Amino acid sequence: MITLTFPDGAAREYEAGISGYDIAKGISSSLAKKAVAVKVDGVMVDLVEPLNEGGAFEIVMRDDEDALELIRHDCAHVMAEAVQELFPGTQVTIGPTIENGFYYDFYRDEPFSLDDFAKIEKKMGHIIDRNDKFTKRVMSRNEAKQMFADMGEDFKVELIDAIPEEDDVKIYNQGKWFDLCRGPHLPSTGKVGKAFKLMKVAGAYWRGDSDREVLTRIYGTAWANQKDLDEYLVRLEEAEKRDHRRLGREMDLFHFQEEAPGSVFWHPKGWRLFTTLIDYMRRMQEKAGYTEVNSPDMMDRALWEQSGHWEKFRENMFITETEDDRVFALKPMNCPGHVQIFKNGLKSYRDLPVKLAEFGKVHRYEPSGALHGLMRVRSFTQDDAHIFCTREQITEECIKVHNLMLSIYKDFGFEDLRIKFSDRPEKRVGSDDVWDDAEKALKHAVDKAGDEYELNPGEGAFYGPKLEYVLRDAIGRDWQCGTVQMDFNLPGRFDAFYIGSDSDKHTPVMIHRAMFGSLERFAGILIEHHAGHFPLWLAPLQVVICTIKSEADDYAYKVAEQLRAKGMHVDVDTRNEKINYKVREHSVSKVPVILVIGMREVEEETVNIRRLGSRDQTSMTLAEAIDSLSKEATPPDLR
RNA sequence: GCUGCCGUAGCUCAGGGGUAGAGCACUCCCUUGGUAAGGGAGAGGCCGGGAGUUCAAUUCUCCCCGGCAGCACCA
């Protein structure tokens, strides 16, 4: 007998080997009809699977959140069958679920085109209408391998080899078609429903290895019902509207062009956003005890050889050679420059910690396929800083950085963030002892700060472990921005030292940290996060004053002058256009505040305020307006 | 970098072997109008670059450059 505990807390005894379906049927036949799977101790199991262990028990219905996973996975299987039926000779590989849908990777000489989608979707519809039962069988390893080998499914053979010894090799059938699969599945293909859509084709490497075959991946989305699918498609459209590349053009912030792939041409308004970010960060760092420096953009290759970058990243560096045969590299990072500044002049332990900050523009020859608007560029500006300190100071300094990080993100409205801890990668410099110490020190600091973090094994920098700060934006996407990296290696490689209280030379520890990460990228994130509707302090053009008739122009200029005197960014629109036209135009370009000035305002010394995104208008005296707008436009750290 | 798709006016896009079209934006004229597009006229293009096929290429083929989606990469 096994004991199953139902969600309401009731525990019931059943014969071992009973299936979820039988249990459901024992409760009511309509329940059995609606059930698609069961969950035992949180693990999803096929509805017809004999249960031999007790535990927390739950019946999963098709409309449940948990069933979505099954719908999507089964949809992937249905798609794979449709593809193999329509395109004989295509090999199947893997087809997992992902956020909002699924994909399946196929191997075929000829790639699929978007035009094939309609055909495949139609065939999928037939398979779903056929409503074949999903049935499972367990095979021996060799039997299964032989079977797939006979079918010419070489990738499946490789997959079977990768299944851990202790696990069964399971095959799921839907009608005659079958696939190697861990399961679980819905009872039958009909339960998949028709709320699915194939979305895109793309290449993907077999097993994520760029040295292996390129497969054709078809992405699809699937939902419990048509309404959810439609809503998802609308969400995608909405996300597209806030694409920073599109808004960058619409709001006249920046552009890219062929001659400078991966480098930004910042327009006046975009650059104002950029400098607003720098001004803010400069104030925050000043308060936190950093000193700002500037290091050369180009340095001799010898320095990069010494740092280890030449060996590891040479192919991603911009190199120049001069008439006298010297080889220079555009800096891909600021650390070596900062170490040179630290080394210049003898440092005492009394000087530590030394915190050098730089808004350093770095160049990296990123692979062409990686470029993506402002998010991934070949030349970008880091809010970089390096803290040189003693081992004893590490914890305190890390905690300071951590707290600074949190307060900064808060100022930008990012409250939801995650922290990842990345430890030693395979390719690295420095001995294991040093890595042990560095990892321990960094971990100790986060633990002491009391914030939770998740492990990200093997993802550290080549010179040390790191913390990564991941922000969640307004539509739930994650962006890794800040990073703190513990470095026990580079200072030694560069022979940096300080004189300790014992009069001996000691190698300082170097903490690398950036908070925006890349200013370009952070600007892009802010554009998408706010969908272009910036809070007033970030808006590059804060107020446009629109006149209704030209007799109001003089007063409009006076209002502008007074707002500018408070440091605000203001335009005056006195064009001979209707007020509707002006309001529309400035709303489209996302100016947060429109002041409308007609004869009424001139006579009463008032302004009429219209905020972006609202049809409401409010009137107030000029003095009141200037006071409230300039307060709102003050950066959060100066309020 | 890899796979696929794309590149026509500032933007969004139509067209198609005989050297080009719309809407918006732009310039000028009329209109001074109270909260998301007033009317009229005009200007604007080496159809991404190079080679090939052809009597003829923006259109077809190949190469290159750039972009998009995904993969790989990301100090």
Short mmCIF file of N, CA and C in Angstrom, two decimals, chain A residues 89-248:
data_model
loop_
_atom_site.label_atom_id
_atom_site.label_comp_id
_atom_site.label_asym_id
_atom_site.label_seq_id
_atom_site.Cartn_x
_atom_site.Cartn_y
_atom_site.Cartn_z
N GLY A 89 13.64 12.04 -44.27
CA GLY A 89 15.11 12.14 -44.25
C GLY A 89 15.60 13.15 -43.24
N THR A 90 14.69 13.91 -42.64
CA THR A 90 15.08 14.85 -41.61
C THR A 90 15.32 14.10 -40.31
N GLN A 91 16.45 14.36 -39.67
CA GLN A 91 16.71 13.70 -38.38
C GLN A 91 16.21 14.58 -37.24
N VAL A 92 15.69 13.92 -36.22
CA VAL A 92 15.25 14.66 -35.04
C VAL A 92 16.36 14.64 -34.00
N THR A 93 16.44 15.66 -33.20
CA THR A 93 17.46 15.68 -32.15
C THR A 93 16.79 15.94 -30.80
N ILE A 94 16.74 17.20 -30.38
CA ILE A 94 16.10 17.46 -29.09
C ILE A 94 15.02 18.53 -29.24
N GLY A 95 14.06 18.50 -28.34
CA GLY A 95 12.95 19.46 -28.43
C GLY A 95 12.39 19.83 -27.08
N PRO A 96 13.09 20.68 -26.35
CA PRO A 96 12.65 21.03 -25.00
C PRO A 96 11.63 22.18 -24.99
N THR A 97 11.05 22.38 -23.81
CA THR A 97 10.22 23.58 -23.64
C THR A 97 11.11 24.72 -23.20
N ILE A 98 10.68 25.92 -23.53
CA ILE A 98 11.37 27.12 -23.07
C ILE A 98 10.31 28.09 -22.59
N GLU A 99 10.74 29.24 -22.12
CA GLU A 99 9.79 30.24 -21.68
C GLU A 99 8.82 30.55 -22.82
N ASN A 100 7.55 30.44 -22.56
CA ASN A 100 6.50 30.77 -23.53
C ASN A 100 6.35 29.77 -24.68
N GLY A 101 7.13 28.72 -24.71
CA GLY A 101 6.96 27.82 -25.84
C GLY A 101 7.93 26.65 -25.86
N PHE A 102 8.43 26.37 -27.04
CA PHE A 102 9.27 25.19 -27.22
C PHE A 102 10.09 25.38 -28.49
N TYR A 103 11.06 24.50 -28.68
CA TYR A 103 11.68 24.42 -30.00
C TYR A 103 12.04 22.97 -30.26
N TYR A 104 12.38 22.69 -31.50
CA TYR A 104 12.88 21.37 -31.83
C TYR A 104 14.01 21.57 -32.82
N ASP A 105 15.13 20.90 -32.60
CA ASP A 105 16.27 20.99 -33.51
C ASP A 105 16.26 19.82 -34.47
N PHE A 106 16.34 20.15 -35.77
CA PHE A 106 16.34 19.11 -36.80
C PHE A 106 17.64 19.14 -37.57
N TYR A 107 18.00 17.99 -38.12
CA TYR A 107 19.16 17.94 -39.00
C TYR A 107 18.68 17.58 -40.39
N ARG A 108 18.96 18.46 -41.31
CA ARG A 108 18.46 18.27 -42.68
C ARG A 108 19.35 19.08 -43.60
N ASP A 109 19.62 18.55 -44.80
CA ASP A 109 20.51 19.25 -45.72
C ASP A 109 19.93 20.60 -46.12
N GLU A 110 18.65 20.57 -46.42
CA GLU A 110 18.00 21.80 -46.85
C GLU A 110 17.36 22.49 -45.65
N PRO A 111 17.59 23.76 -45.46
CA PRO A 111 16.97 24.42 -44.30
C PRO A 111 15.49 24.66 -44.51
N PHE A 112 14.77 24.82 -43.43
CA PHE A 112 13.35 25.15 -43.53
C PHE A 112 13.21 26.63 -43.82
N SER A 113 12.15 26.97 -44.48
CA SER A 113 11.90 28.40 -44.69
C SER A 113 10.59 28.76 -43.99
N LEU A 114 10.40 30.04 -43.81
CA LEU A 114 9.18 30.50 -43.16
C LEU A 114 7.94 30.04 -43.92
N ASP A 115 8.11 29.83 -45.24
CA ASP A 115 6.97 29.41 -46.06
C ASP A 115 6.52 28.00 -45.69
N ASP A 116 7.42 27.22 -45.08
CA ASP A 116 7.05 25.86 -44.69
C ASP A 116 6.14 25.84 -43.46
N PHE A 117 6.12 26.95 -42.73
CA PHE A 117 5.41 26.97 -41.45
C PHE A 117 3.93 26.61 -41.60
N ALA A 118 3.28 27.22 -42.58
CA ALA A 118 1.84 26.97 -42.76
C ALA A 118 1.59 25.49 -42.96
N LYS A 119 2.43 24.88 -43.80
CA LYS A 119 2.30 23.45 -44.08
C LYS A 119 2.47 22.62 -42.81
N ILE A 120 3.52 22.96 -42.06
CA ILE A 120 3.81 22.19 -40.84
C ILE A 120 2.69 22.37 -39.82
N GLU A 121 2.23 23.61 -39.68
CA GLU A 121 1.16 23.86 -38.71
C GLU A 121 -0.11 23.07 -39.09
N LYS A 122 -0.37 23.00 -40.36
CA LYS A 122 -1.56 22.28 -40.82
C LYS A 122 -1.44 20.79 -40.48
N LYS A 123 -0.26 20.26 -40.76
CA LYS A 123 -0.01 18.86 -40.45
C LYS A 123 -0.11 18.61 -38.94
N MET A 124 0.40 19.54 -38.17
CA MET A 124 0.30 19.40 -36.71
C MET A 124 -1.17 19.34 -36.30
N GLY A 125 -1.97 20.17 -36.95
CA GLY A 125 -3.41 20.16 -36.67
C GLY A 125 -4.00 18.78 -36.90
N HIS A 126 -3.57 18.12 -37.98
CA HIS A 126 -4.08 16.77 -38.27
C HIS A 126 -3.68 15.80 -37.18
N ILE A 127 -2.42 15.89 -36.76
CA ILE A 127 -1.92 14.95 -35.75
C ILE A 127 -2.69 15.15 -34.44
N ILE A 128 -2.98 16.40 -34.12
CA ILE A 128 -3.72 16.70 -32.90
C ILE A 128 -5.14 16.18 -33.02
N ASP A 129 -5.75 16.36 -34.21
CA ASP A 129 -7.11 15.85 -34.42
C ASP A 129 -7.16 14.32 -34.31
N ARG A 130 -6.08 13.68 -34.72
CA ARG A 130 -6.02 12.22 -34.67
C ARG A 130 -6.09 11.73 -33.22
N ASN A 131 -5.62 12.57 -32.31
CA ASN A 131 -5.74 12.30 -30.87
C ASN A 131 -5.14 10.96 -30.45
N ASP A 132 -3.95 10.65 -31.00
CA ASP A 132 -3.28 9.41 -30.61
C ASP A 132 -2.85 9.46 -29.15
N LYS A 133 -2.91 8.30 -28.51
CA LYS A 133 -2.45 8.24 -27.12
C LYS A 133 -0.92 8.32 -27.07
N PHE A 134 -0.41 8.99 -26.06
CA PHE A 134 1.03 8.93 -25.79
C PHE A 134 1.27 7.68 -24.95
N THR A 135 2.12 6.80 -25.44
CA THR A 135 2.40 5.60 -24.65
C THR A 135 3.90 5.46 -24.46
N LYS A 136 4.26 4.97 -23.29
CA LYS A 136 5.67 4.88 -22.94
C LYS A 136 6.14 3.43 -22.96
N ARG A 137 7.35 3.21 -23.44
CA ARG A 137 7.97 1.90 -23.23
C ARG A 137 9.42 2.12 -22.84
N VAL A 138 9.91 1.21 -22.00
CA VAL A 138 11.30 1.29 -21.56
C VAL A 138 12.08 0.27 -22.36
N MET A 139 13.21 0.69 -22.91
CA MET A 139 14.00 -0.22 -23.73
C MET A 139 15.38 -0.38 -23.13
N SER A 140 16.04 -1.45 -23.54
CA SER A 140 17.43 -1.58 -23.12
C SER A 140 18.23 -0.60 -23.96
N ARG A 141 19.34 -0.20 -23.38
CA ARG A 141 20.21 0.77 -24.03
C ARG A 141 20.61 0.33 -25.45
N ASN A 142 21.07 -0.89 -25.56
CA ASN A 142 21.58 -1.36 -26.85
C ASN A 142 20.46 -1.51 -27.88
N GLU A 143 19.34 -2.00 -27.39
CA GLU A 143 18.19 -2.18 -28.26
C GLU A 143 17.78 -0.83 -28.85
N ALA A 144 17.70 0.15 -27.96
CA ALA A 144 17.28 1.48 -28.40
C ALA A 144 18.28 2.07 -29.37
N LYS A 145 19.57 1.90 -29.06
CA LYS A 145 20.60 2.45 -29.93
C LYS A 145 20.52 1.82 -31.31
N GLN A 146 20.34 0.50 -31.31
CA GLN A 146 20.26 -0.21 -32.58
C GLN A 146 19.07 0.27 -33.40
N MET A 147 17.96 0.46 -32.68
CA MET A 147 16.74 0.88 -33.36
C MET A 147 16.94 2.23 -34.04
N PHE A 148 17.49 3.19 -33.29
CA PHE A 148 17.69 4.52 -33.87
C PHE A 148 18.77 4.51 -34.95
N ALA A 149 19.79 3.68 -34.73
CA ALA A 149 20.85 3.59 -35.74
C ALA A 149 20.27 3.06 -37.05
N ASP A 150 19.39 2.05 -36.96
CA ASP A 150 18.77 1.50 -38.16
C ASP A 150 17.93 2.53 -38.89
N MET A 151 17.38 3.47 -38.12
CA MET A 151 16.53 4.50 -38.72
C MET A 151 17.36 5.65 -39.27
N GLY A 152 18.68 5.62 -39.02
CA GLY A 152 19.54 6.72 -39.48
C GLY A 152 19.50 7.92 -38.55
N GLU A 153 19.00 7.71 -37.35
CA GLU A 153 18.91 8.82 -36.39
C GLU A 153 20.18 8.84 -35.52
N ASP A 154 21.28 9.33 -36.11
CA ASP A 154 22.57 9.28 -35.43
C ASP A 154 22.62 10.14 -34.17
N PHE A 155 21.88 11.25 -34.21
CA PHE A 155 21.93 12.13 -33.05
C PHE A 155 21.28 11.48 -31.83
N LYS A 156 20.21 10.73 -32.10
CA LYS A 156 19.53 10.04 -31.00
C LYS A 156 20.46 9.00 -30.37
N VAL A 157 21.25 8.34 -31.22
CA VAL A 157 22.19 7.34 -30.70
C VAL A 157 23.16 8.02 -29.73
N GLU A 158 23.62 9.20 -30.14
CA GLU A 158 24.54 9.94 -29.27
C GLU A 158 23.87 10.36 -27.98
N LEU A 159 22.58 10.71 -28.09
CA LEU A 159 21.84 11.11 -26.89
C LEU A 159 21.72 9.95 -25.90
N ILE A 160 21.46 8.77 -26.44
CA ILE A 160 21.28 7.60 -25.56
C ILE A 160 22.58 7.35 -24.78
N ASP A 161 23.69 7.52 -25.46
CA ASP A 161 24.98 7.35 -24.78
C ASP A 161 25.15 8.33 -23.62
N ALA A 162 24.47 9.47 -23.74
CA ALA A 162 24.64 10.50 -22.71
C ALA A 162 23.69 10.32 -21.54
N ILE A 163 22.74 9.38 -21.67
CA ILE A 163 21.81 9.16 -20.56
C ILE A 163 22.55 8.44 -19.43
N PRO A 164 22.46 8.96 -18.21
CA PRO A 164 23.18 8.33 -17.09
C PRO A 164 22.79 6.86 -16.93
N GLU A 165 23.78 6.05 -16.57
CA GLU A 165 23.60 4.60 -16.44
C GLU A 165 22.36 4.21 -15.65
N GLU A 166 22.11 4.94 -14.55
CA GLU A 166 21.05 4.51 -13.65
C GLU A 166 19.64 4.85 -14.18
N ASP A 167 19.59 5.67 -15.24
CA ASP A 167 18.27 6.06 -15.78
C ASP A 167 17.81 5.09 -16.87
N ASP A 168 16.49 4.92 -16.93
CA ASP A 168 15.91 4.10 -18.00
C ASP A 168 15.98 4.84 -19.32
N VAL A 169 16.02 4.05 -20.42
CA VAL A 169 15.89 4.63 -21.75
C VAL A 169 14.42 4.52 -22.13
N LYS A 170 13.76 5.67 -22.22
CA LYS A 170 12.31 5.67 -22.44
C LYS A 170 11.96 6.15 -23.83
N ILE A 171 10.99 5.50 -24.41
CA ILE A 171 10.49 5.88 -25.73
C ILE A 171 9.01 6.19 -25.60
N TYR A 172 8.63 7.32 -26.15
CA TYR A 172 7.20 7.67 -26.14
C TYR A 172 6.66 7.60 -27.55
N ASN A 173 5.56 6.90 -27.68
CA ASN A 173 4.86 6.82 -28.97
C ASN A 173 3.69 7.77 -28.99
N GLN A 174 3.41 8.32 -30.15
CA GLN A 174 2.12 8.96 -30.41
C GLN A 174 1.69 8.34 -31.73
N GLY A 175 0.76 7.38 -31.67
CA GLY A 175 0.45 6.60 -32.87
C GLY A 175 1.68 5.80 -33.24
N LYS A 176 2.05 5.86 -34.51
CA LYS A 176 3.21 5.08 -34.96
C LYS A 176 4.52 5.82 -34.69
N TRP A 177 4.43 7.14 -34.64
CA TRP A 177 5.65 7.95 -34.49
C TRP A 177 6.13 7.89 -33.04
N PHE A 178 7.44 7.86 -32.86
CA PHE A 178 7.94 7.83 -31.48
C PHE A 178 9.25 8.61 -31.36
N ASP A 179 9.59 8.91 -30.13
CA ASP A 179 10.79 9.70 -29.88
C ASP A 179 11.38 9.29 -28.54
N LEU A 180 12.68 9.38 -28.49
CA LEU A 180 13.37 9.18 -27.21
C LEU A 180 13.00 10.35 -26.32
N CYS A 181 12.54 10.05 -25.11
CA CYS A 181 12.07 11.17 -24.30
C CYS A 181 11.98 10.80 -22.83
N ARG A 182 12.30 11.76 -22.02
CA ARG A 182 12.26 11.55 -20.58
C ARG A 182 10.81 11.58 -20.07
N GLY A 183 9.91 12.28 -20.83
CA GLY A 183 8.55 12.45 -20.38
C GLY A 183 8.46 13.47 -19.28
N PRO A 184 7.35 13.61 -18.61
CA PRO A 184 6.08 12.96 -18.90
C PRO A 184 5.33 13.66 -20.04
N HIS A 185 4.20 13.06 -20.40
CA HIS A 185 3.39 13.61 -21.49
C HIS A 185 1.93 13.69 -21.10
N LEU A 186 1.17 14.39 -21.92
CA LEU A 186 -0.28 14.42 -21.78
C LEU A 186 -0.80 13.03 -22.16
N PRO A 187 -2.06 12.74 -21.87
CA PRO A 187 -2.60 11.42 -22.24
C PRO A 187 -2.61 11.21 -23.76
N SER A 188 -2.91 12.25 -24.55
CA SER A 188 -2.99 12.06 -26.00
C SER A 188 -2.73 13.37 -26.72
N THR A 189 -2.45 13.27 -28.02
CA THR A 189 -2.09 14.48 -28.79
C THR A 189 -3.23 15.50 -28.83
N GLY A 190 -4.46 15.01 -28.73
CA GLY A 190 -5.60 15.94 -28.78
C GLY A 190 -5.56 16.97 -27.67
N LYS A 191 -4.95 16.60 -26.54
CA LYS A 191 -4.90 17.52 -25.40
C LYS A 191 -3.99 18.72 -25.63
N VAL A 192 -3.17 18.63 -26.68
CA VAL A 192 -2.27 19.76 -26.98
C VAL A 192 -3.09 20.99 -27.33
N GLY A 193 -4.20 20.77 -28.03
CA GLY A 193 -5.04 21.90 -28.42
C GLY A 193 -4.46 22.63 -29.61
N LYS A 194 -5.14 23.69 -30.00
CA LYS A 194 -4.72 24.37 -31.23
C LYS A 194 -4.16 25.76 -30.98
N ALA A 195 -3.92 26.09 -29.71
CA ALA A 195 -3.41 27.43 -29.40
C ALA A 195 -1.89 27.43 -29.49
N PHE A 196 -1.40 27.13 -30.70
CA PHE A 196 0.06 27.15 -30.89
C PHE A 196 0.38 27.88 -32.18
N LYS A 197 1.63 28.27 -32.32
CA LYS A 197 2.05 28.98 -33.52
C LYS A 197 3.56 28.82 -33.67
N LEU A 198 3.98 28.50 -34.88
CA LEU A 198 5.43 28.43 -35.13
C LEU A 198 5.94 29.85 -35.32
N MET A 199 7.06 30.14 -34.71
CA MET A 199 7.49 31.54 -34.65
C MET A 199 8.69 31.87 -35.54
N LYS A 200 9.72 31.08 -35.47
CA LYS A 200 10.89 31.42 -36.27
C LYS A 200 11.80 30.22 -36.48
N VAL A 201 12.64 30.30 -37.51
CA VAL A 201 13.68 29.29 -37.75
C VAL A 201 15.02 29.92 -37.46
N ALA A 202 15.95 29.12 -36.99
CA ALA A 202 17.28 29.65 -36.72
C ALA A 202 18.25 28.48 -36.71
N GLY A 203 19.51 28.77 -36.88
CA GLY A 203 20.53 27.74 -36.77
C GLY A 203 20.93 27.59 -35.31
N ALA A 204 21.31 26.40 -34.93
CA ALA A 204 21.81 26.19 -33.57
C ALA A 204 22.79 25.02 -33.63
N TYR A 205 23.85 25.12 -32.86
CA TYR A 205 24.84 24.05 -32.88
C TYR A 205 24.37 22.83 -32.10
N TRP A 206 24.70 21.67 -32.62
CA TRP A 206 24.41 20.42 -31.90
C TRP A 206 25.15 20.46 -30.57
N ARG A 207 24.39 20.29 -29.52
CA ARG A 207 24.91 20.32 -28.15
C ARG A 207 25.57 21.63 -27.79
N GLY A 208 25.19 22.69 -28.48
CA GLY A 208 25.72 24.02 -28.15
C GLY A 208 27.20 24.16 -28.42
N ASP A 209 27.73 23.30 -29.27
CA ASP A 209 29.17 23.30 -29.50
C ASP A 209 29.45 23.83 -30.91
N SER A 210 30.16 24.96 -30.98
CA SER A 210 30.35 25.60 -32.28
C SER A 210 31.25 24.80 -33.21
N ASP A 211 31.86 23.73 -32.70
CA ASP A 211 32.67 22.87 -33.58
C ASP A 211 31.83 21.75 -34.19
N ARG A 212 30.59 21.64 -33.73
CA ARG A 212 29.75 20.53 -34.21
C ARG A 212 28.79 21.00 -35.30
N GLU A 213 27.93 20.07 -35.76
CA GLU A 213 26.99 20.36 -36.83
C GLU A 213 26.05 21.51 -36.46
N VAL A 214 25.65 22.25 -37.49
CA VAL A 214 24.61 23.25 -37.29
C VAL A 214 23.27 22.60 -37.60
N LEU A 215 22.35 22.70 -36.66
CA LEU A 215 21.02 22.13 -36.85
C LEU A 215 20.06 23.26 -37.18
N THR A 216 18.90 22.88 -37.70
CA THR A 216 17.87 23.89 -37.93
C THR A 216 16.89 23.82 -36.78
N ARG A 217 16.74 24.94 -36.12
CA ARG A 217 15.84 24.98 -34.97
C ARG A 217 14.56 25.69 -35.36
N ILE A 218 13.43 25.08 -35.03
CA ILE A 218 12.15 25.76 -35.24
C ILE A 218 11.58 26.09 -33.86
N TYR A 219 11.29 27.38 -33.67
CA TYR A 219 10.70 27.82 -32.41
C TYR A 219 9.19 27.93 -32.56
N GLY A 220 8.51 27.53 -31.50
CA GLY A 220 7.06 27.69 -31.50
C GLY A 220 6.59 28.18 -30.15
N THR A 221 5.37 28.66 -30.11
CA THR A 221 4.80 29.03 -28.83
C THR A 221 3.50 28.24 -28.69
N ALA A 222 3.14 27.89 -27.48
CA ALA A 222 1.90 27.13 -27.28
C ALA A 222 1.29 27.51 -25.95
N TRP A 223 -0.04 27.57 -25.93
CA TRP A 223 -0.77 27.99 -24.75
C TRP A 223 -1.98 27.11 -24.53
N ALA A 224 -2.60 27.27 -23.37
CA ALA A 224 -3.73 26.41 -23.04
C ALA A 224 -4.94 26.75 -23.91
N ASN A 225 -5.08 27.99 -24.29
CA ASN A 225 -6.23 28.38 -25.11
C ASN A 225 -5.88 29.55 -26.02
N GLN A 226 -6.77 29.81 -26.97
CA GLN A 226 -6.53 30.84 -27.97
C GLN A 226 -6.34 32.22 -27.35
N LYS A 227 -7.08 32.48 -26.29
CA LYS A 227 -7.01 33.79 -25.65
C LYS A 227 -5.60 34.05 -25.13
N ASP A 228 -5.04 33.05 -24.46
CA ASP A 228 -3.68 33.20 -23.93
C ASP A 228 -2.67 33.40 -25.05
N LEU A 229 -2.87 32.67 -26.15
CA LEU A 229 -1.97 32.82 -27.29
C LEU A 229 -2.06 34.24 -27.85
N ASP A 230 -3.28 34.70 -28.03
CA ASP A 230 -3.46 36.06 -28.57
C ASP A 230 -2.82 37.10 -27.66
N GLU A 231 -3.02 36.91 -26.36
CA GLU A 231 -2.44 37.87 -25.41
C GLU A 231 -0.91 37.86 -25.49
N TYR A 232 -0.36 36.67 -25.67
CA TYR A 232 1.09 36.57 -25.78
C TYR A 232 1.58 37.30 -27.02
N LEU A 233 0.86 37.13 -28.12
CA LEU A 233 1.28 37.78 -29.36
C LEU A 233 1.20 39.31 -29.23
N VAL A 234 0.19 39.77 -28.50
CA VAL A 234 0.08 41.22 -28.25
C VAL A 234 1.25 41.69 -27.40
N ARG A 235 1.60 40.87 -26.39
CA ARG A 235 2.73 41.22 -25.53
C ARG A 235 4.01 41.36 -26.36
N LEU A 236 4.18 40.47 -27.31
CA LEU A 236 5.37 40.55 -28.16
C LEU A 236 5.39 41.85 -28.94
N GLU A 237 4.22 42.24 -29.46
CA GLU A 237 4.14 43.50 -30.20
C GLU A 237 4.49 44.67 -29.30
N GLU A 238 3.98 44.62 -28.06
CA GLU A 238 4.26 45.69 -27.12
C GLU A 238 5.76 45.78 -26.83
N ALA A 239 6.37 44.62 -26.66
CA ALA A 239 7.80 44.60 -26.38
C ALA A 239 8.56 45.20 -27.57
N GLU A 240 8.07 44.93 -28.76
CA GLU A 240 8.74 45.44 -29.95
C GLU A 240 8.67 46.97 -29.98
N LYS A 241 7.56 47.49 -29.49
CA LYS A 241 7.41 48.95 -29.48
C LYS A 241 8.39 49.62 -28.56
N ARG A 242 8.86 48.89 -27.54
CA ARG A 242 9.81 49.53 -26.63
C ARG A 242 11.25 49.17 -26.96
N ASP A 243 11.46 48.54 -28.08
CA ASP A 243 12.82 48.23 -28.53
C ASP A 243 13.64 49.51 -28.60
N HIS A 244 14.77 49.52 -27.91
CA HIS A 244 15.53 50.78 -27.81
C HIS A 244 16.06 51.25 -29.16
N ARG A 245 16.21 50.31 -30.11
CA ARG A 245 16.71 50.72 -31.42
C ARG A 245 15.65 51.54 -32.14
N ARG A 246 14.42 51.09 -31.99
CA ARG A 246 13.30 51.82 -32.59
C ARG A 246 13.09 53.16 -31.88
N LEU A 247 13.06 53.13 -30.54
CA LEU A 247 12.86 54.37 -29.79
C LEU A 247 14.03 55.33 -29.99
N GLY A 248 15.22 54.78 -30.13
CA GLY A 248 16.38 55.62 -30.36
C GLY A 248 16.21 56.46 -31.61
#
